[in-house]
Coordinates of C-alpha atoms in Angstrom, one line a residue:
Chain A
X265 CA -36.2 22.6 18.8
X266 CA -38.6 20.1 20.4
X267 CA -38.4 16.9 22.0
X268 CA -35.8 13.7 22.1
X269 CA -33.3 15.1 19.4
X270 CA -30.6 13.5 21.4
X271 CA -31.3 10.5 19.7
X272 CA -30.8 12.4 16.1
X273 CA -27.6 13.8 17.7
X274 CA -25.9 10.8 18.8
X275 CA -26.9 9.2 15.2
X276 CA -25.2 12.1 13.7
X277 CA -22.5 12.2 15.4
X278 CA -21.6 8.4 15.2
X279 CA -22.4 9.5 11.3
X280 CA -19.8 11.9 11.5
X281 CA -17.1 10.0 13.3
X282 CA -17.4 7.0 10.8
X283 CA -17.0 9.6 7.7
X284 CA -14.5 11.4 9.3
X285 CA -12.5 7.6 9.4
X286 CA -13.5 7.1 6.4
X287 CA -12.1 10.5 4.6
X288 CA -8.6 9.8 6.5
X289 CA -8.5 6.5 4.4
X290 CA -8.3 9.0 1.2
X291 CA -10.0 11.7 0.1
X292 CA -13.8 12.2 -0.2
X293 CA -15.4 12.6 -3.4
X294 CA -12.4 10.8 -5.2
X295 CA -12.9 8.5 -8.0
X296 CA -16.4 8.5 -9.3
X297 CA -17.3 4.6 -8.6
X298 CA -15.2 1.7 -7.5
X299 CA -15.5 0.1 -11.1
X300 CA -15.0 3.2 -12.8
X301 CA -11.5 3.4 -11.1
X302 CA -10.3 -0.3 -11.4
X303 CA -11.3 0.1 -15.6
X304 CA -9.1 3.5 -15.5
X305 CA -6.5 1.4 -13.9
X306 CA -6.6 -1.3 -16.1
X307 CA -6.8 0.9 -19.2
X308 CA -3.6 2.9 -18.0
X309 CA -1.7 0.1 -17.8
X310 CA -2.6 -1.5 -21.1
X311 CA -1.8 2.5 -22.7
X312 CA 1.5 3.1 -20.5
X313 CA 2.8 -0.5 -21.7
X314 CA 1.7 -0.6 -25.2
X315 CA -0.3 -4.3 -24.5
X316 CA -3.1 -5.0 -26.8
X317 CA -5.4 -6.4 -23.6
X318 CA -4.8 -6.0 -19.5
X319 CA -6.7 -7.8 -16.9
X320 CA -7.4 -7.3 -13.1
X321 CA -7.7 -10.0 -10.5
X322 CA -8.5 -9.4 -7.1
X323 CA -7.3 -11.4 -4.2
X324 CA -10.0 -13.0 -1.9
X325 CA -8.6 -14.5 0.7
X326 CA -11.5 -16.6 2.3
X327 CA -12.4 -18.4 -0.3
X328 CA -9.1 -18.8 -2.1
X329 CA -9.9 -17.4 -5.6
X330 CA -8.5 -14.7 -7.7
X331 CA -11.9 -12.5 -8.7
X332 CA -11.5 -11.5 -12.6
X333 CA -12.2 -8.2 -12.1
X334 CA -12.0 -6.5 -15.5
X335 CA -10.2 -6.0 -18.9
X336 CA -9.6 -4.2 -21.8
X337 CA -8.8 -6.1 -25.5
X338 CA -8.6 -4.5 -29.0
X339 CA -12.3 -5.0 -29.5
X340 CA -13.3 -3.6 -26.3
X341 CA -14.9 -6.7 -25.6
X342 CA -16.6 -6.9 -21.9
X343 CA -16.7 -10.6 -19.9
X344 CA -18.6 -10.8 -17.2
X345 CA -17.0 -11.3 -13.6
X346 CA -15.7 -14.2 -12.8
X347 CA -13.9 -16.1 -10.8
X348 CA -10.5 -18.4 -11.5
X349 CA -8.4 -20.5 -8.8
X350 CA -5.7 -19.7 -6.9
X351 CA -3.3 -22.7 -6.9
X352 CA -2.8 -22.8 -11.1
X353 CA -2.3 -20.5 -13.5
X354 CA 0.3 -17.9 -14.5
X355 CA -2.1 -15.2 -12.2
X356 CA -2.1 -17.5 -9.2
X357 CA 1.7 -17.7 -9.2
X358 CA 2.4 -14.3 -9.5
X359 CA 0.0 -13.8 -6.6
X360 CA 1.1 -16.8 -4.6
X361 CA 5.0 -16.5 -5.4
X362 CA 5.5 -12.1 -5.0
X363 CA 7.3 -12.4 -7.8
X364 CA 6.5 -10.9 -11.3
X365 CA 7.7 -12.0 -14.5
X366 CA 7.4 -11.9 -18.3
X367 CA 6.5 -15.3 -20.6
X368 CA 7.9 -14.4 -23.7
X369 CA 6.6 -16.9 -25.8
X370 CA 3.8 -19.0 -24.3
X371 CA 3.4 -21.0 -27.4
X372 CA 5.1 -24.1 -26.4
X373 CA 2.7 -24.2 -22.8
X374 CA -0.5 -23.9 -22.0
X375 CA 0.1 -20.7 -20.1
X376 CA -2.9 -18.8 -20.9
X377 CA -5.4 -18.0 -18.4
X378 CA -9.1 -19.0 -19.0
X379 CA -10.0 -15.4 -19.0
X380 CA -7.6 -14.5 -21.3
X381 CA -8.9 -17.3 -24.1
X382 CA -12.2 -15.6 -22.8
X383 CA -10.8 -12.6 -24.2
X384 CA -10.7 -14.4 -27.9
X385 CA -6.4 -14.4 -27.3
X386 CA -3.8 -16.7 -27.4
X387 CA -1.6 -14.4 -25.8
X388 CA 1.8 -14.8 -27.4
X389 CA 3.4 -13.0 -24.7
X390 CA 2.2 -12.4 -21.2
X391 CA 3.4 -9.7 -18.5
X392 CA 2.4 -10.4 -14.8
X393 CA 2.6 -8.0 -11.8
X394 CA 1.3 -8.5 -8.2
X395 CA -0.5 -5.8 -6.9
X396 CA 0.2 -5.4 -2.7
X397 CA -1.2 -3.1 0.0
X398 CA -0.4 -3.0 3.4
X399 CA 2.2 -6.1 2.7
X400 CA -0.1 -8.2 1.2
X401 CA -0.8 -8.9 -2.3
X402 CA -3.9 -7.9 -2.6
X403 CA -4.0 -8.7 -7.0
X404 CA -2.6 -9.4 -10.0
X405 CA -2.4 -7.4 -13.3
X406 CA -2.0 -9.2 -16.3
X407 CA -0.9 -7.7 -19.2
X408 CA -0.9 -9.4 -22.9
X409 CA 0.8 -9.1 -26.5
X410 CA 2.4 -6.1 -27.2
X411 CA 0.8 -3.8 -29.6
X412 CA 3.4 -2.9 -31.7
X413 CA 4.9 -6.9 -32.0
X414 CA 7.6 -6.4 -29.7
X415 CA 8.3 -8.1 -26.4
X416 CA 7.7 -7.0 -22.9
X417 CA 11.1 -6.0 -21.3
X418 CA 12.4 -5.7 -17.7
X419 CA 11.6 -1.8 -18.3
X420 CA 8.0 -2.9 -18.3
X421 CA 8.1 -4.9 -15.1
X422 CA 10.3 -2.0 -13.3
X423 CA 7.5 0.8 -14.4
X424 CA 4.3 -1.7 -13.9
X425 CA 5.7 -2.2 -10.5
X426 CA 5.8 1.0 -9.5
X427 CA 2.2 1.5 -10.7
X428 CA 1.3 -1.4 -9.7
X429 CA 1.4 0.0 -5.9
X430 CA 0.1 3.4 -6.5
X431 CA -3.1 1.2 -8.1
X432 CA -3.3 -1.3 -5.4
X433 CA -3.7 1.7 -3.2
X434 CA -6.2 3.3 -5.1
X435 CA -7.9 0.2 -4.9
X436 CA -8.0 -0.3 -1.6
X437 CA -9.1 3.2 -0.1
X438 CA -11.7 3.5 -2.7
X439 CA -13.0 -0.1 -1.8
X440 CA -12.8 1.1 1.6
X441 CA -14.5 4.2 0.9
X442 CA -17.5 2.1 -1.1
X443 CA -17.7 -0.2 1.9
X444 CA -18.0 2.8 4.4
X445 CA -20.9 4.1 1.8
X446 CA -22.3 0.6 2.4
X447 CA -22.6 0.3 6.1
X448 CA -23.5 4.0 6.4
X449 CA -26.8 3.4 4.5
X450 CA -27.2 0.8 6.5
X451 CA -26.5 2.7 9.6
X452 CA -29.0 4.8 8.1
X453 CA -31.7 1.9 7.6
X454 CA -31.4 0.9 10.7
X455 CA -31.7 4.0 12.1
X456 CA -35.1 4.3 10.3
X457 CA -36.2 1.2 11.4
X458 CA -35.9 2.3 15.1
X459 CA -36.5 6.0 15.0
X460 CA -39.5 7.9 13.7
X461 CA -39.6 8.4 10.6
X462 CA -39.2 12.3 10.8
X463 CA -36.3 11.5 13.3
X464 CA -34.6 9.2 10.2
X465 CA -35.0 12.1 7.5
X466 CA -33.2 14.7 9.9
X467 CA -30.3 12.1 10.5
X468 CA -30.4 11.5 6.4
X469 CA -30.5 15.0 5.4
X470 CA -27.7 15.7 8.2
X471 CA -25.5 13.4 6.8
X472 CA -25.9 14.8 2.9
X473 CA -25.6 18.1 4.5
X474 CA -21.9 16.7 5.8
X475 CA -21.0 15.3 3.1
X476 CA -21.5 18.4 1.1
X477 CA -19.6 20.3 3.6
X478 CA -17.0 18.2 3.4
X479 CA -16.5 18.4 -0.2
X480 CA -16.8 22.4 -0.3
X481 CA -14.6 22.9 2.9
X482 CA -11.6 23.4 1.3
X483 CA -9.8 23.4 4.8
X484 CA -11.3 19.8 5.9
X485 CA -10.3 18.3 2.5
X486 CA -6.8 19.3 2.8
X487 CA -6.5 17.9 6.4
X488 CA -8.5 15.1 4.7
X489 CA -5.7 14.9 1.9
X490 CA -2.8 15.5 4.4
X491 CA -3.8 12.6 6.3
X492 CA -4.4 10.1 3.4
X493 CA -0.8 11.1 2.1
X494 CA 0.9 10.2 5.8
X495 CA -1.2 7.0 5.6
X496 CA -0.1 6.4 2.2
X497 CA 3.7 6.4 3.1
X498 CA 3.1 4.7 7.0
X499 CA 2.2 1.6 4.5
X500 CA 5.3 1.8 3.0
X501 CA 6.4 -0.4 6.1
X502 CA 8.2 0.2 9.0
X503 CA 11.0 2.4 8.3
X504 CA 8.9 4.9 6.1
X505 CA 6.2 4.8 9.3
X506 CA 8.8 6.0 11.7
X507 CA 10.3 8.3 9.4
X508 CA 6.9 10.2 8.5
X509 CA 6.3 10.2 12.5
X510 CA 9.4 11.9 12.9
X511 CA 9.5 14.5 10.9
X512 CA 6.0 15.3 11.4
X513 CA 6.8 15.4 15.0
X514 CA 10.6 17.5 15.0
X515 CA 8.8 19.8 12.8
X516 CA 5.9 20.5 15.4
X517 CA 8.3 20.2 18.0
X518 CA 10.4 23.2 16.3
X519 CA 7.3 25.2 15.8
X520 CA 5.9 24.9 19.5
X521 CA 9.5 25.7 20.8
X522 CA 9.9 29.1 18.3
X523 CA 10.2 32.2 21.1
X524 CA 7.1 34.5 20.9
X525 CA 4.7 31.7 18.6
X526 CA 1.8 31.0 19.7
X527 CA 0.4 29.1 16.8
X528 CA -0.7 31.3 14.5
X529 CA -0.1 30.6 10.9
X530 CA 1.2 34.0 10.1
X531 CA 3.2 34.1 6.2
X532 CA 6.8 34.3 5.7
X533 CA 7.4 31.0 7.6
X534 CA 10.3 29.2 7.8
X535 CA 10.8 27.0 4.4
Chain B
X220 CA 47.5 -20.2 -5.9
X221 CA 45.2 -17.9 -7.5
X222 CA 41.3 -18.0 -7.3
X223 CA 40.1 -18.9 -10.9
X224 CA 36.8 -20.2 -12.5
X225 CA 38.3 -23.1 -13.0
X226 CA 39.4 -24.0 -9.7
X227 CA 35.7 -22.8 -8.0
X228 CA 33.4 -24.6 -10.4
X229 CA 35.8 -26.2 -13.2
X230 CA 34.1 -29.1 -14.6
X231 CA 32.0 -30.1 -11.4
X232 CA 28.3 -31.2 -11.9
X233 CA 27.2 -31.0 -9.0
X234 CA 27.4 -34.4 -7.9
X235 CA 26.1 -35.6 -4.2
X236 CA 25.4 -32.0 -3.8
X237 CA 21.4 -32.2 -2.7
X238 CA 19.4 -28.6 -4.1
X239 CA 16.3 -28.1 -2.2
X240 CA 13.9 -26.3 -4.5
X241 CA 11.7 -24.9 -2.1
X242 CA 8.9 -23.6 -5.1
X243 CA 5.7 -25.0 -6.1
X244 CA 7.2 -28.4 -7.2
X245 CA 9.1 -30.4 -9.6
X246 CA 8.0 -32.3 -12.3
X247 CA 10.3 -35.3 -12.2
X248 CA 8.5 -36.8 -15.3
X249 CA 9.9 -33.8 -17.7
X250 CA 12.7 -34.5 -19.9
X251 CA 14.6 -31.5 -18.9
X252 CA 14.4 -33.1 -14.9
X253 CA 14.6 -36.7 -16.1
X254 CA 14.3 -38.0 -12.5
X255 CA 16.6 -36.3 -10.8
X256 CA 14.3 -35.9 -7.9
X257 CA 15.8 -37.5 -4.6
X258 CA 13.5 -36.2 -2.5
X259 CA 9.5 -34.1 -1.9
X260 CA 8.3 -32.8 0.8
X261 CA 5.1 -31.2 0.4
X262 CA 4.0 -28.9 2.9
X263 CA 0.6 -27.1 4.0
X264 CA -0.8 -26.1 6.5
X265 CA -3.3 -27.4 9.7
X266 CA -3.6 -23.9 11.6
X267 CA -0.6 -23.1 12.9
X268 CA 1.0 -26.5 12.6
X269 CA 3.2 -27.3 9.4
X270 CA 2.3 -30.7 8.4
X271 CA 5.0 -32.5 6.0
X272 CA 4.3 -34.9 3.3
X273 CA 7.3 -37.1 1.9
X274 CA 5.3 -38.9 -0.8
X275 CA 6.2 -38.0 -4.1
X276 CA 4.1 -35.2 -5.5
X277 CA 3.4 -32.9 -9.1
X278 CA 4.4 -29.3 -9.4
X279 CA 1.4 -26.9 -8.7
X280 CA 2.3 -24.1 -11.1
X281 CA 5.3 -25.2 -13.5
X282 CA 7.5 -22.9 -11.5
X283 CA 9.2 -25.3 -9.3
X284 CA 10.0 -27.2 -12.6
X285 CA 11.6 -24.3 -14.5
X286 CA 13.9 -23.4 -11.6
X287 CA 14.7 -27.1 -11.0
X288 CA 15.6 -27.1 -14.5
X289 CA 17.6 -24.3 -14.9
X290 CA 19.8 -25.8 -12.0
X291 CA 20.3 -29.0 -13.5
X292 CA 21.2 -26.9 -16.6
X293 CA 24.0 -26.1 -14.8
X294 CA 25.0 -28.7 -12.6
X295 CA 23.1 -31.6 -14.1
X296 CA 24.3 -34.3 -11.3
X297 CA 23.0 -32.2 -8.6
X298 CA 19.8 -33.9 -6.8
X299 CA 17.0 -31.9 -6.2
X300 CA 15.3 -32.3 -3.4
X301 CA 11.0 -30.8 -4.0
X302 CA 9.9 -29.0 -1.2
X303 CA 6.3 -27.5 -2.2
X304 CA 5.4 -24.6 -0.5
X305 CA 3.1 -23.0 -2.7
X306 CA -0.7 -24.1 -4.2
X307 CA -2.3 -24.4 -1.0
X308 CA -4.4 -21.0 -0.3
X309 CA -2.9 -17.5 -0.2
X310 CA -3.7 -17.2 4.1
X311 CA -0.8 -20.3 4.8
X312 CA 1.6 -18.9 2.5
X313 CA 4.2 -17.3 4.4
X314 CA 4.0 -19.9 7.1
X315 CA 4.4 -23.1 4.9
X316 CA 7.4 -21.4 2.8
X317 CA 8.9 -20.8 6.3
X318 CA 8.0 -24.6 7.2
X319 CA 9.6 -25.2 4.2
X320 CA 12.9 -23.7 4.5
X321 CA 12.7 -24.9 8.5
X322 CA 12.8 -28.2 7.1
X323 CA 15.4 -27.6 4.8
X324 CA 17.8 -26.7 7.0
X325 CA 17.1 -29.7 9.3
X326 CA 17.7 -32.1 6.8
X327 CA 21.0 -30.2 6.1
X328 CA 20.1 -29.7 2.5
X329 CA 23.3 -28.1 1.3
X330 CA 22.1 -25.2 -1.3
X331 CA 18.3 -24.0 -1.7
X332 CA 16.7 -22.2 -4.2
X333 CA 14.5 -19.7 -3.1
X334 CA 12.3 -17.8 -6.0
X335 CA 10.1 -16.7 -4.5
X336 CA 9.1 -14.3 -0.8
X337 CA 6.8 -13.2 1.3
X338 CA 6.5 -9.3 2.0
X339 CA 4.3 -9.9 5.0
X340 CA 5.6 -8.4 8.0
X341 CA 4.9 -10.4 10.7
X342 CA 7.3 -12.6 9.3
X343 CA 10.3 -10.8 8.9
X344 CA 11.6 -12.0 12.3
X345 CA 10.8 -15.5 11.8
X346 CA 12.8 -15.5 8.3
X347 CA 15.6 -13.6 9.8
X348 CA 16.3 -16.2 12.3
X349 CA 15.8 -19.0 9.3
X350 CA 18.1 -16.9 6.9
X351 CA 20.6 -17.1 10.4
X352 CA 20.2 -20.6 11.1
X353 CA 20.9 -21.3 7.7
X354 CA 23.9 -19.3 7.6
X355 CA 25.8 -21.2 11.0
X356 CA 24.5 -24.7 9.8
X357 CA 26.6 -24.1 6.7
X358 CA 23.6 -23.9 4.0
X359 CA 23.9 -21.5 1.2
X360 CA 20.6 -19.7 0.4
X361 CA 20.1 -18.3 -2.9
X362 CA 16.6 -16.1 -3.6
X363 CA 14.9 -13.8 -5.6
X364 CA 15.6 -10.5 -5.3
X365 CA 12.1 -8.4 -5.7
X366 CA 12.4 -5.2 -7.3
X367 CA 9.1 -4.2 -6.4
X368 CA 9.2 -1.3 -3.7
X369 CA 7.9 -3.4 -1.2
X370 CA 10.8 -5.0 1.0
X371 CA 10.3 -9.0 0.6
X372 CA 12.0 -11.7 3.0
X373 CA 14.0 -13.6 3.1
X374 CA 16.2 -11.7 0.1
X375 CA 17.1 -8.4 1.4
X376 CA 18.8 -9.8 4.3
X377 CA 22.9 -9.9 3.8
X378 CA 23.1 -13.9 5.6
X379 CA 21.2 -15.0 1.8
X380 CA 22.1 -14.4 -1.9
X381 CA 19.9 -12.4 -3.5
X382 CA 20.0 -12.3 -7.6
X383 CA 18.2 -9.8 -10.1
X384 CA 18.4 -10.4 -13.8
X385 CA 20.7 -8.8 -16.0
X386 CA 19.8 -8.5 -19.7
X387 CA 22.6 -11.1 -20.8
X388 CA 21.9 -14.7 -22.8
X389 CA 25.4 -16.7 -21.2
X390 CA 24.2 -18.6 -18.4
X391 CA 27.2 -18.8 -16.7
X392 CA 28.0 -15.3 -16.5
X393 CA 27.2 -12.8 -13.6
X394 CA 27.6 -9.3 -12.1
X395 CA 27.9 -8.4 -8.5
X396 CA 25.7 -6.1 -8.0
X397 CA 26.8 -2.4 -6.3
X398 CA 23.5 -1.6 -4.1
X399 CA 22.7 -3.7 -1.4
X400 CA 20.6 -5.7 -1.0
X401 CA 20.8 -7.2 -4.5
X402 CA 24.3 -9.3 -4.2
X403 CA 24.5 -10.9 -7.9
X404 CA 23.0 -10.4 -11.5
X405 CA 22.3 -13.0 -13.1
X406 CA 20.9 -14.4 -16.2
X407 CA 17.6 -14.1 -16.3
X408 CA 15.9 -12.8 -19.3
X409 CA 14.1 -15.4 -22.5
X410 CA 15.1 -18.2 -20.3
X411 CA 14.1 -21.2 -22.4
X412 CA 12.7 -23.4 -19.6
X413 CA 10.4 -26.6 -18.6
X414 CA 7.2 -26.1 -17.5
X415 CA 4.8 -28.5 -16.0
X416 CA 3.0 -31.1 -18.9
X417 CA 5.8 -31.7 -20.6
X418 CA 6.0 -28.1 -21.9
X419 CA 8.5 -25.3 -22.7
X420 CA 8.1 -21.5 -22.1
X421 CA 10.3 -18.2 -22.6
X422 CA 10.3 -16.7 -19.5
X423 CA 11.8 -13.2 -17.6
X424 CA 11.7 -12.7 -14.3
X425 CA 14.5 -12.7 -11.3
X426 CA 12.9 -15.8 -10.3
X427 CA 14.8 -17.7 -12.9
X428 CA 18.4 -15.8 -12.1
X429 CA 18.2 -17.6 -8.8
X430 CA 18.5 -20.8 -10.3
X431 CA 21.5 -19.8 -12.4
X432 CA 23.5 -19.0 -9.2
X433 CA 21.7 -21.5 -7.7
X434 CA 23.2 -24.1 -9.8
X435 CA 26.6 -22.1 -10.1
X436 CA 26.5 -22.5 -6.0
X437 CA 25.9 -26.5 -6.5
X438 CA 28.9 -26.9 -8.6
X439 CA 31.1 -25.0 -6.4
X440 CA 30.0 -27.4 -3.3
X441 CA 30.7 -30.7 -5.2
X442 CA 33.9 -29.3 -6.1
X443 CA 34.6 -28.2 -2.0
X444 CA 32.1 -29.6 0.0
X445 CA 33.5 -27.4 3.7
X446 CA 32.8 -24.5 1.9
X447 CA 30.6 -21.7 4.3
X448 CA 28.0 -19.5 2.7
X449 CA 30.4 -16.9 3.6
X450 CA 33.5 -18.5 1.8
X451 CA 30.8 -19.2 -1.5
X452 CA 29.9 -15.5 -1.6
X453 CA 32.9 -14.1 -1.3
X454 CA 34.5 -16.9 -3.9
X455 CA 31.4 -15.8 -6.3
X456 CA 32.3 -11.7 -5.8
X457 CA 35.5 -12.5 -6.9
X458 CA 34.9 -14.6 -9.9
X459 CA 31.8 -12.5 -11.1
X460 CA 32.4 -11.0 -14.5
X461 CA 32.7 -7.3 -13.6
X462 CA 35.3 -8.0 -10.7
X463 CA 37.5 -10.0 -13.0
X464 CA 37.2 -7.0 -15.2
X465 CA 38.6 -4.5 -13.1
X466 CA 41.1 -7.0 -11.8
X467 CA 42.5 -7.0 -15.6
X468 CA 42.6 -3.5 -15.7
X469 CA 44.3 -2.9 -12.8
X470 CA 47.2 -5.5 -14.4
X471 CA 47.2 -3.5 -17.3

């Protein structure tokens, strides 16, 4: 082809390897934007608990804050991001403490968060989940008032849990997946910085050229999708880890140890 | 002589029995806690190094306060001992409750109140050896159970009591619980309890059934201060409501 492409190679290939890691932490091409998916999260909640408003908070750890993330109220109202402390308020304890819980009647306390009076509510009632990945709690969901009048019940709290994780998973791979986006392009502006110019447009167009691979290979995106589900359930913790490991290991055990296979993935298997 | 209600608990208060809230803090100036706090220890971290303050000190959250409150509901000459573990930043968490419930045990607070965990893993060891030291130096732990599906310490391990809510309004009445590693159910739905300022609020959540066993545990201890934690869970499976249900049928 012509001189030095070694240079383009090695860029593409270190391009490669850092969205191959990147589609093992979920699937490419998933959700269509990191906000999109934590307002679809939000609004899910708020529709599968019948509250009139839900908010997101979002852990950050260095500087000790809960991030307001976003919300949904009755008039669809937006507020802009913002930021509330960790060490008061009902989201703080629920992120400090691990333990959610339901304020039936906040009238007689001042138990509404700034964002929530942001919101134009006085929430009568208030239900509060932590969100946790990877055994850390990572957020808080906050949900408010009831739409139909009547109180938030330990059936709420038992099937906002178990969201709860699902979203807090979500969350994470797809803020992994924007933050991979992130340092790629700047992988990419680096690269263009050092290389010529012509050398930087073959290691851009290489790397569309992958990623639009990856999303038509049907083949990759199931390995993709195979491997974000083991990761999903080696999170669980420990025992869930182990267990995933060993079945996925007895089962290729069994297959390598069948008389007369040799790999191939022929129909009428075993299940 | 036959186990009863009345010989386990009976009329006791609670009295010289100390209750380590180990929480965000207690609010001694509340009407509900009217003093009753003998004790604070506040602690935060420096690094890796606990560092404990004894000085009296304010509830971060309005947790502490409710739990404390519920206890004294129930055994209202208890003295609570504050040991704040929470409010400082998320990253010393774990560490300071375990600080927390370290000191505890060294003072040889008789009964703690636990409502809260950590689901971090790199501490499971450290709490298992806390929840053990506990358990040999004769101090009953009573936490939150977490029905989220992440595992939390210290409350699934069998050395603590661990308490859910049940839907019930009678605050002395509890379940044992089938499935490990929940032990008891307790009260704990539109709990009517103090919150920090002076306030009330209505509040769900198995962090206020803990108290209720909590202060159940408290009065059982004045009444027979020798008892082990093993002796006070055993006494509390067979006094819960459902066992003394099937007991009657089994009469019948």
């Amino acid at each position: 082809m012509g001189e030095s492409h070694s240079g383009d190679e090695r860029a593409a290939a270190e391009l490669r390897e850092a969205l191959v890691l990147a589609g093992s932490a979920g699937v490419i091409g998933s959700p269509a934007s990191h906000d999109r998916l934590l307002e679809l999260i939000v609004e899910t909640a708020a529709e599968v608990i019948g509250a009139s408003a839900a908010l997101l908070f979002v852990v950050d750890r260095q500087r000790g804050e809960l991030i307001y993330e976003v919300s949904v109220g009755p008039q669809g109202e937006t507020i802009e991001r913002r930021r509330v402390p960790l060490d008061r308020g009902l989201a703080g304890l629920v992120a400090a403490s691990g333990q959610p819980m339901i304020v039936s009647d906040a009238s007689e306390a001042d138990l509404a968060s700034d964002v929530a009076r942001a919101l134009g509510h006085a929430p009568r009632s208030i239900l509060v989940v932590p969100l946790s990945y990877g055994n850390q709690i990572t957020g808080v969901l906050e949900l408010l008032d009831r739409v139909d009048g009547t109180a938030f019940g330990q059936v709420h709290l038992a099937l906002l849990g178990r969201f709860a994780s699902q979203a807090a998973i979500a969350i994470e791979q797809s803020r992994a997946h924007r933050d991979m986006r992130a340092l790629i392009h700047q992988l990419l502006v680096v690269d263009h910085s050092q290389a010529s110019r012509a050398g930087a447009a073959t290691v851009l167009e290489r790397a569309h050229v992958f990623v639009d691979r990856m999303g038509a290979d049907v083949d990759a995106r199931e390995a993709l999708e195979l491997a974000g589900l083991v990761r999903e359930i080696a999170w669980r913790g420990e025992a869930e880890f182990v267990a995933v490991r060993a079945i996925l290991t007895g089962f290729a055990e069994y297959l390598r140890s069948r008389p007369g296979d040799d790999g191939d993935a022929s129909p009428g298997g075993i299940l | 002589m036959a186990v009863s209600p009345d010989w386990a608990w009976g009329s006791g208060t609670g009295r010289d029995v100390r209750v380590a809230v180990i929480d965000s803090g207690v609010d001694p100036a509340h009407p509900a806690i009217n003093g009753r706090v003998s004790a604070y220890c506040a602690v935060t971290m420096n690094g890796a190094t606990p560092v404990f303050d004894l000085s009296p000190h304010s509830d971060v959250y309005g947790h502490g306060t409710a739990c404390a409150g519920i206890v004294l509901s129930l055994a209202p000459e208890a003295e609570i001992v504050s040991v704040r573990v929470l409010g400082q930043d998320l990253k010393g968490t774990g560490a300071a409750f375990a600080a927390g419930v370290r000191w505890s045990i060294d003072q040889g607070i008789e009964v703690a109140n636990l409502s809260l965990g950590t689901t971090k893993r790199e501490f499971y060891a450290l709490f298992h050896e806390l929840a053990d030291a506990a358990w040999f130096a004769d101090i009953t732990l009573v936490t939150a159970a977490n029905n989220l599906p992440t595992p939390s310490f210290p409350s699934m391990f069998p050395s603590v009591i661990s308490v859910a809510s049940h839907g019930g309004q009678d605050p002395m009445c509890f379940y044992v619980n089938p499935r490990p590693p929940v032990d008891f159910g307790a009260r704990g739905v539109d709990v009517r309890v103090p919150w920090k300022g002076g306030g009330w609020a209505t509040m769900t959540g198995n962090s206020f059934a803990a108290p209720h066993i909590t202060g159940l545990v408290a009065r059982i201890r004045g009444k027979h201060p020798d008892l082990t934690p093993l002796q006070v869970k055993a006494l509390l499976q067979g006094l819960a409501a459902n066992a003394r249900m099937s007991e009657e049928r089994e009469r019948d």
